[in-house]
Tab-separated table of C-alpha atoms in Angstrom:
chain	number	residue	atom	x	y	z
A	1	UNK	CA	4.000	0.967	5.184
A	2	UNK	CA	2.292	1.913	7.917
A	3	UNK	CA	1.449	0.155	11.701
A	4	UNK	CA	1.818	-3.350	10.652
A	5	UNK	CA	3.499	-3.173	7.549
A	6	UNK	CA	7.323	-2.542	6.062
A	7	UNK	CA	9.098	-1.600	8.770
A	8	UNK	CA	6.107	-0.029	10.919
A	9	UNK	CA	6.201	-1.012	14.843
A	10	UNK	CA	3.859	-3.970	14.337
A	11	UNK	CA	6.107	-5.231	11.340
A	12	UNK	CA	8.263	-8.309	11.338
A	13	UNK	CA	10.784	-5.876	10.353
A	14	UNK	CA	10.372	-3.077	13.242
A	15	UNK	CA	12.968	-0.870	13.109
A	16	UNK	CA	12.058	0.541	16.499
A	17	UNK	CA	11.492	-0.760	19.527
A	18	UNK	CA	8.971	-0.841	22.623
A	19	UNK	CA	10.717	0.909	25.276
A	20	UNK	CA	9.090	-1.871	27.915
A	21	UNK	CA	10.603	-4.442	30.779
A	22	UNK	CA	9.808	-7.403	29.541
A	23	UNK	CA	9.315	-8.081	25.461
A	24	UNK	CA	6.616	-8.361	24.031
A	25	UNK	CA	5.002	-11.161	21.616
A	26	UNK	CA	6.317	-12.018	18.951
A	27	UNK	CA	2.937	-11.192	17.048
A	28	UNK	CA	0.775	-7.953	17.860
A	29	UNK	CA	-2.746	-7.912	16.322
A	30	UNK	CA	-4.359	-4.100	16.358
A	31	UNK	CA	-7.434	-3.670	15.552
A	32	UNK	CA	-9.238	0.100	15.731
A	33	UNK	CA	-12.651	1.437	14.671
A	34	UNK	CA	-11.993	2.875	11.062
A	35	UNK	CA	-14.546	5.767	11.761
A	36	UNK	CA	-15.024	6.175	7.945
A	37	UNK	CA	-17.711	5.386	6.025
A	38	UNK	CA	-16.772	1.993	3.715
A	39	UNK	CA	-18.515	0.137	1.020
A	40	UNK	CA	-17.804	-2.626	-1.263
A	41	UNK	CA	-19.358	-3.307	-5.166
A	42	UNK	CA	-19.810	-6.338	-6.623
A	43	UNK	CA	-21.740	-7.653	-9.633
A	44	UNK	CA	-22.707	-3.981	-10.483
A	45	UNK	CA	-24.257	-3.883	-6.884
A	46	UNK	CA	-23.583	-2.131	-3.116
A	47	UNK	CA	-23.026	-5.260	-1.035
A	48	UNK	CA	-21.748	-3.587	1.805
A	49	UNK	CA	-22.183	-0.174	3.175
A	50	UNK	CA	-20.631	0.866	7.061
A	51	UNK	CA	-19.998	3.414	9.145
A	52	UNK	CA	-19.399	0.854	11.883
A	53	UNK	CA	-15.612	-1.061	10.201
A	54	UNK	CA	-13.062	-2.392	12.349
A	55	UNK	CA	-9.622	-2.572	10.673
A	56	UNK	CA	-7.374	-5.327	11.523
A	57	UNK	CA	-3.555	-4.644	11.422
A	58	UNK	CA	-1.938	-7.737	11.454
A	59	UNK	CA	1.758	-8.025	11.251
A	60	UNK	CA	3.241	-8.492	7.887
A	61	UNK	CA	-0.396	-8.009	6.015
A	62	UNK	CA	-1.978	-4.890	4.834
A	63	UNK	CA	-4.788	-3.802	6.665
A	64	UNK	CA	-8.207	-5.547	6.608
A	65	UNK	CA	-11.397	-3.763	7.074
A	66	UNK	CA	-14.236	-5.881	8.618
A	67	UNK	CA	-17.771	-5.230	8.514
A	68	UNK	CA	-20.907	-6.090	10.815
A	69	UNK	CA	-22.653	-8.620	9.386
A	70	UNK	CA	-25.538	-6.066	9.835
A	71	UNK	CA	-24.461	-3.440	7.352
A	72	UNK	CA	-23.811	-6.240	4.402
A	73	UNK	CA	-27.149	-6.852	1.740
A	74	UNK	CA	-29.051	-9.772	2.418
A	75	UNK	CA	-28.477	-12.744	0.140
A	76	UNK	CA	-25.087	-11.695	-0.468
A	77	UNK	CA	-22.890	-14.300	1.613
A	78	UNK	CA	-23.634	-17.660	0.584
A	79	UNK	CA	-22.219	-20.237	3.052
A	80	UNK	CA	-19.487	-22.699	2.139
A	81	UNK	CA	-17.944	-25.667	3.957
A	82	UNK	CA	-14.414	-25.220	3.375
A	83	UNK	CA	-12.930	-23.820	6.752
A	84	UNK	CA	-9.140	-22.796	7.504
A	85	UNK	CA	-8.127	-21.442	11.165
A	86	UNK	CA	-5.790	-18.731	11.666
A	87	UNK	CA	-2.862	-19.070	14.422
A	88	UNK	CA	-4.014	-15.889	16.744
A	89	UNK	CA	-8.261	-15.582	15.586
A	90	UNK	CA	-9.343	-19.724	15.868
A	91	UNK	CA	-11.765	-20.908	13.472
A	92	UNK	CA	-12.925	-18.943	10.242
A	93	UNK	CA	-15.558	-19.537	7.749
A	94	UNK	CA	-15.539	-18.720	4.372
A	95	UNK	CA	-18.400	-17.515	2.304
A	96	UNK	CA	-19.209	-17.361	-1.835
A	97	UNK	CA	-20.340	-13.855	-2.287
A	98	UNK	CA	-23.197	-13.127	-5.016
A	99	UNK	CA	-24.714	-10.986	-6.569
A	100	UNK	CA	-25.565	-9.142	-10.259
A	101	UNK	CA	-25.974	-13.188	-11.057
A	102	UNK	CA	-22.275	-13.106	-10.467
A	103	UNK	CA	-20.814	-15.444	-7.954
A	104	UNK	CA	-17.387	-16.020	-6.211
A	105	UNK	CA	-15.944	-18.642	-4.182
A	106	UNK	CA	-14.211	-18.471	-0.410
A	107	UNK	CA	-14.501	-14.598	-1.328
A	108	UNK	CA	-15.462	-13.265	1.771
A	109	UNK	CA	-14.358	-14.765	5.799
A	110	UNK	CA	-15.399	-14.460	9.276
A	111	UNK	CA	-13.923	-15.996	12.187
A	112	UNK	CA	-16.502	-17.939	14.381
A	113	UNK	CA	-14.733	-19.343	17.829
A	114	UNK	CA	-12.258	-15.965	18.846
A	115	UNK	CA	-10.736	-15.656	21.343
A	116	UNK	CA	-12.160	-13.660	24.150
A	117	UNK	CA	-9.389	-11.073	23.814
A	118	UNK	CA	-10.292	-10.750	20.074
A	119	UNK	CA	-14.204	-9.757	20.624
A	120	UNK	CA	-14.097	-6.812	18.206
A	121	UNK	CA	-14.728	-8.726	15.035
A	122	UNK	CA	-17.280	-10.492	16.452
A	123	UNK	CA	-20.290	-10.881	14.057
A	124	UNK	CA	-18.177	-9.542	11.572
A	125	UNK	CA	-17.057	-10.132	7.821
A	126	UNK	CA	-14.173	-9.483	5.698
A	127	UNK	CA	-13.650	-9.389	2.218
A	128	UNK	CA	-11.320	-10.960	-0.211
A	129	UNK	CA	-9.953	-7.452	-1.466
A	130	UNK	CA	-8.910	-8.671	-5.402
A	131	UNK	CA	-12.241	-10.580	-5.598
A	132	UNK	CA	-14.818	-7.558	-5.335
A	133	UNK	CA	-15.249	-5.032	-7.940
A	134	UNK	CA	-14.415	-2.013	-5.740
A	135	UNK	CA	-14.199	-0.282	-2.172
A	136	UNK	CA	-15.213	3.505	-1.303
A	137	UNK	CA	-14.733	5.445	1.424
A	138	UNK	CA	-17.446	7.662	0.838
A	139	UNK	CA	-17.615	8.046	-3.327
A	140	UNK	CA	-14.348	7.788	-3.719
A	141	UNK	CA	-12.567	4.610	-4.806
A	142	UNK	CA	-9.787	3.120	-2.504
A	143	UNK	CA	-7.148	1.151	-4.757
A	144	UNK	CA	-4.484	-1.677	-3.206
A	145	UNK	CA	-5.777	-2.545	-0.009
A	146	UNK	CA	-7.556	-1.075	2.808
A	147	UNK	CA	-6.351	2.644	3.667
A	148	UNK	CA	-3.499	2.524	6.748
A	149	UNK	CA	-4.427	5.600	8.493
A	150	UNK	CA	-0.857	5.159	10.222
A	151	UNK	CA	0.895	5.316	6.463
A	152	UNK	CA	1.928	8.879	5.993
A	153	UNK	CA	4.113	10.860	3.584
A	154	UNK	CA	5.810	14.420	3.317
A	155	UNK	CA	7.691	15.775	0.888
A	156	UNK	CA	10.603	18.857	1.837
A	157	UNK	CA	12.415	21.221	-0.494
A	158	UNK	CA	16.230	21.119	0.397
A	159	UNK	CA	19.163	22.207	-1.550
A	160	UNK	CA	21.384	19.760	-0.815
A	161	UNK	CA	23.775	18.300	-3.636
A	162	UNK	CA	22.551	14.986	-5.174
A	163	UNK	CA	24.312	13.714	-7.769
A	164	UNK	CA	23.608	10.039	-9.348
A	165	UNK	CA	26.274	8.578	-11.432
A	166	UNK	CA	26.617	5.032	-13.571
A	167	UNK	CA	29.478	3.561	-15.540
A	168	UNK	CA	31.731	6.757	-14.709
A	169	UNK	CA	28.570	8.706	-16.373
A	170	UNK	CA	26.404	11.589	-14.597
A	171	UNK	CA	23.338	10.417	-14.741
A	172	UNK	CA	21.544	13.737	-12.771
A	173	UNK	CA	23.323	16.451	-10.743
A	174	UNK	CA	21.134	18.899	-8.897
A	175	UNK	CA	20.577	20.843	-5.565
A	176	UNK	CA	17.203	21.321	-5.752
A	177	UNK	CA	16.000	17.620	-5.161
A	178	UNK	CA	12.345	16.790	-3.466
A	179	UNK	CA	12.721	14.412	-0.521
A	180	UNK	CA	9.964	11.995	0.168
A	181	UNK	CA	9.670	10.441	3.743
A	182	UNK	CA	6.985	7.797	3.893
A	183	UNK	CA	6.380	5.706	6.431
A	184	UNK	CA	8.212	2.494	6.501
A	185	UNK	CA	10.806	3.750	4.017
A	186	UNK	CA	13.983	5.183	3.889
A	187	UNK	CA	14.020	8.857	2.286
A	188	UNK	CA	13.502	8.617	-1.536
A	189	UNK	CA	15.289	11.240	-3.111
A	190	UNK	CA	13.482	12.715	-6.761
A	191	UNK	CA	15.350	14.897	-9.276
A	192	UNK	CA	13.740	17.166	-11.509
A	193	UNK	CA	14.276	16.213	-15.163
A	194	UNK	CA	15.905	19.467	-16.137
A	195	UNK	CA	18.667	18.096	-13.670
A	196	UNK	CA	18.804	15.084	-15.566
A	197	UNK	CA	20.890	13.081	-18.644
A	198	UNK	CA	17.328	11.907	-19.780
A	199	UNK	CA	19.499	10.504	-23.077
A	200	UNK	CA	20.930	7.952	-20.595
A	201	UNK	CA	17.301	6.610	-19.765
A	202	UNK	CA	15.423	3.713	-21.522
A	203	UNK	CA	11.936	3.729	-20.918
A	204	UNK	CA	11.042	0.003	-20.330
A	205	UNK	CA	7.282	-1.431	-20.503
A	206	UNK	CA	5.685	-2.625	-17.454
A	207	UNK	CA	4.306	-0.334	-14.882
A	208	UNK	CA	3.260	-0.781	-10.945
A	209	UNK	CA	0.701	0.979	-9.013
A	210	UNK	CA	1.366	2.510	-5.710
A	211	UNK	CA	-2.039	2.875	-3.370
A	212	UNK	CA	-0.787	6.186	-2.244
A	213	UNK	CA	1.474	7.833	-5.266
A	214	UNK	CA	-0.650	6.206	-8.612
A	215	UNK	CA	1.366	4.440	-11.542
A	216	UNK	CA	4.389	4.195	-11.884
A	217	UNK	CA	6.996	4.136	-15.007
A	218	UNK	CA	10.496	2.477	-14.841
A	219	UNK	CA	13.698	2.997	-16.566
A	220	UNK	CA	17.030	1.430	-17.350
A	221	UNK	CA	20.433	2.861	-17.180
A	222	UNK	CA	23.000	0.904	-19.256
A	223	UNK	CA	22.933	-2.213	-17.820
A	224	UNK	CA	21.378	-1.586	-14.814
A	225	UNK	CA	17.497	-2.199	-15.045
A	226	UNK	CA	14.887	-0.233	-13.493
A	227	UNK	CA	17.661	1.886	-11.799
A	228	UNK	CA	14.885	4.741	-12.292
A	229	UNK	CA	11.436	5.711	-11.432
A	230	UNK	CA	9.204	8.180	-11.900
A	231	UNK	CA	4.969	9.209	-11.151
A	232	UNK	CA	4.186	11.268	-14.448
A	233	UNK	CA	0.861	11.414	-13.032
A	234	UNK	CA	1.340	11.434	-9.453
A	235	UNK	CA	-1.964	11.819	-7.169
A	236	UNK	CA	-2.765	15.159	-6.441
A	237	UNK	CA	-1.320	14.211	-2.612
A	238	UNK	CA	1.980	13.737	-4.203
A	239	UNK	CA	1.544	15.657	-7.030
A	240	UNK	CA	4.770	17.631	-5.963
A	241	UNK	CA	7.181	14.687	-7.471
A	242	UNK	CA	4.835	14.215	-10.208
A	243	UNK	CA	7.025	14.080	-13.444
A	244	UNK	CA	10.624	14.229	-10.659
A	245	UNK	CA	12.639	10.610	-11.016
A	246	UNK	CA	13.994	9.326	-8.545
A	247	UNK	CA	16.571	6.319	-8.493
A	248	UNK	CA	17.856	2.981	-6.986
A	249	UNK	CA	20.686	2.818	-4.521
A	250	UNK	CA	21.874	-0.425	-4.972
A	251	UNK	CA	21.710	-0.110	-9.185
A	252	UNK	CA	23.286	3.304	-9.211
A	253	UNK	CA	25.760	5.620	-7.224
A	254	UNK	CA	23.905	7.995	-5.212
A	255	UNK	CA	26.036	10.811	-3.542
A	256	UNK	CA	23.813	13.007	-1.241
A	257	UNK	CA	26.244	16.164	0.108
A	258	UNK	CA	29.133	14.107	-0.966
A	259	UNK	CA	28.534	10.316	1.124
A	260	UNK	CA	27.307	7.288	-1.101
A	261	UNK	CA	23.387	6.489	-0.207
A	262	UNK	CA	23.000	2.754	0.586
A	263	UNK	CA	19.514	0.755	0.094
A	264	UNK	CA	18.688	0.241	3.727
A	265	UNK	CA	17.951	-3.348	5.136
A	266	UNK	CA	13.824	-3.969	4.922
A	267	UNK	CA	13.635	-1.290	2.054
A	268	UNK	CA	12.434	-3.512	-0.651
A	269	UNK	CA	8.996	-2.792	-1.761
A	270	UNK	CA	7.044	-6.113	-2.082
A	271	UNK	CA	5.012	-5.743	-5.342
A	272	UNK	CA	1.361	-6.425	-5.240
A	273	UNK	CA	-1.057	-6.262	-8.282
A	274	UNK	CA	-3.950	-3.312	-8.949
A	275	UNK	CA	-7.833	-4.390	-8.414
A	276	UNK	CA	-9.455	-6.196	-10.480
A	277	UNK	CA	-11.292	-4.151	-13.329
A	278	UNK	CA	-9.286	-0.719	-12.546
A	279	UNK	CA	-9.214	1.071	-15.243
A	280	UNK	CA	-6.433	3.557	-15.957
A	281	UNK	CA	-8.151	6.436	-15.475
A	282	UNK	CA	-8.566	5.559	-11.479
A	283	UNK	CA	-5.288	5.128	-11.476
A	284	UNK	CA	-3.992	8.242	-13.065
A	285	UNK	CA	-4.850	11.875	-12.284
A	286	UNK	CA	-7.865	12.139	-14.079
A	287	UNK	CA	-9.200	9.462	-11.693
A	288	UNK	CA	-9.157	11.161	-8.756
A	289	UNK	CA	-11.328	14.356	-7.627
């Protein structure tokens, strides 16, 4: 999902390649001036408010936005004594963040001996993404992680022939399917329901929370569990697959025009939980403007 990310060109899992002479490190750090205006709550309280964030895209990580040490409240980073050091940034100090009369420990970082390469995040401060209340860009609330501006997705029309079958059963035939490209993923094809044996489905409990789609529900096949998915409330971004489902490769047969779709190597989504304290409405529709 994006630069750093899945299979983005700063991933682990590339799956490009620099067209240069000699290779290149094994690990890339990018960091880039966000050039939006960011700000963290915590104990009912603006602790942090920038127009001046660098985001770090490390490989593997989602990205992490880092503020000047200038734009954060005053009496807000309590320091600590526990220190780690990270492999490419050197030493980094870890601060209990207050405020409200709420406290939390080794909640916020900085690193305090870079490297002389690494002199953007100077005099700068991160923080522990699960352990604040909320981000913003602007007055709107950012969910997950730190916005990738590099994470992008577009959804085409197409009237190709998808057809999904399990245990000898159609499970959906249509050629009016919604393709979703997003970056870092293989296409994800979604059907609309009209197109599909919805008696075949079993809604199962449990839903996750995509940063850039909103919730989303699960279903089982027969035997095959979570073979299904679908974003009855998509964001309004997305909102063109809101209600579509789409379904899993490997757990069903897929058959675009004909050839069996395959679950591509690096396409497995690594789950991550929503912030702390969001409430359903954020996550749905009616949470966003």
């Amino acid at each position: 999902m994006g630069l750093s990310w899945q299979q983005g060109p700063l991933a682990p899992g590339a799956i490009g390649r620099f067209l240069v002479p000699e290779p290149l490190p094994e690990r890339l750090l990018y960091a880039e001036p966000l050039r939006r205006r960011m700000r963290v709550r915590f104990g009912g309280s603006w602790i942090a408010d920038s127009e001046d964030v660098v985001l770090l895209h490390e490989p593997g990580r989602y990205p992490v936005a880092y503020f000047p040490l200038s734009d954060i409240a005053d009496g807000v980073l309590e320091a600590s004594e526990y220190t780690t050091r990270h492999g490419d940034l050197g030493a980094t100090s870890w601060y209990t963040v207050r405020a409200g009369g709420q406290r939390r420990q080794r909640a916020a970082w900085q690193h305090t001996e870079l490297p002389a390469y690494a002199g953007e995040l100077t005099d700068r401060v991160a923080f522990a993404w699960r352990a604040m209340d909320a981000f913003y860009e602007e007055d709107d609330r950012i969910v997950g992680h730190a916005a990738d501006v590099y994470h992008r997705i577009d959804i085409r029309n197409t009237s190709r022939r998808l057809v999904v079958r399990h245990d000898g059963q159609v499970i959906a035939d249509t050629t009016r399917p919604l393709v979703l490209y997003e970056s870092g993923f293989a296409p994800r094809w979604y059907v609309p329901r009209a197109d599909v044996n919805e008696s075949a489905l079993t809604a199962v409990q449990g839903e996750t929370f995509c940063p850039y789609k909103g919730l989303c529900s699960y279903y089982d096949i027969g035997d095959a569990r979570r073979a299904a998915w679908s974003y009855p409330d998509a964001w309004p971004e997305v909102g063109r697959v809101a209600g579509f489902i789409s379904f899993e490769p490997d757990k069903t047969e897929v058959y675009l025009d004909g050839t069996r779709l395959r679950l591509e190597p690096g396409q497995t989504v690594v789950p991550h939980g929503v912030d702390r304290d969001l409430t359903i409405d954020e996550a749905t529709l009616s949470g966003r403007p």
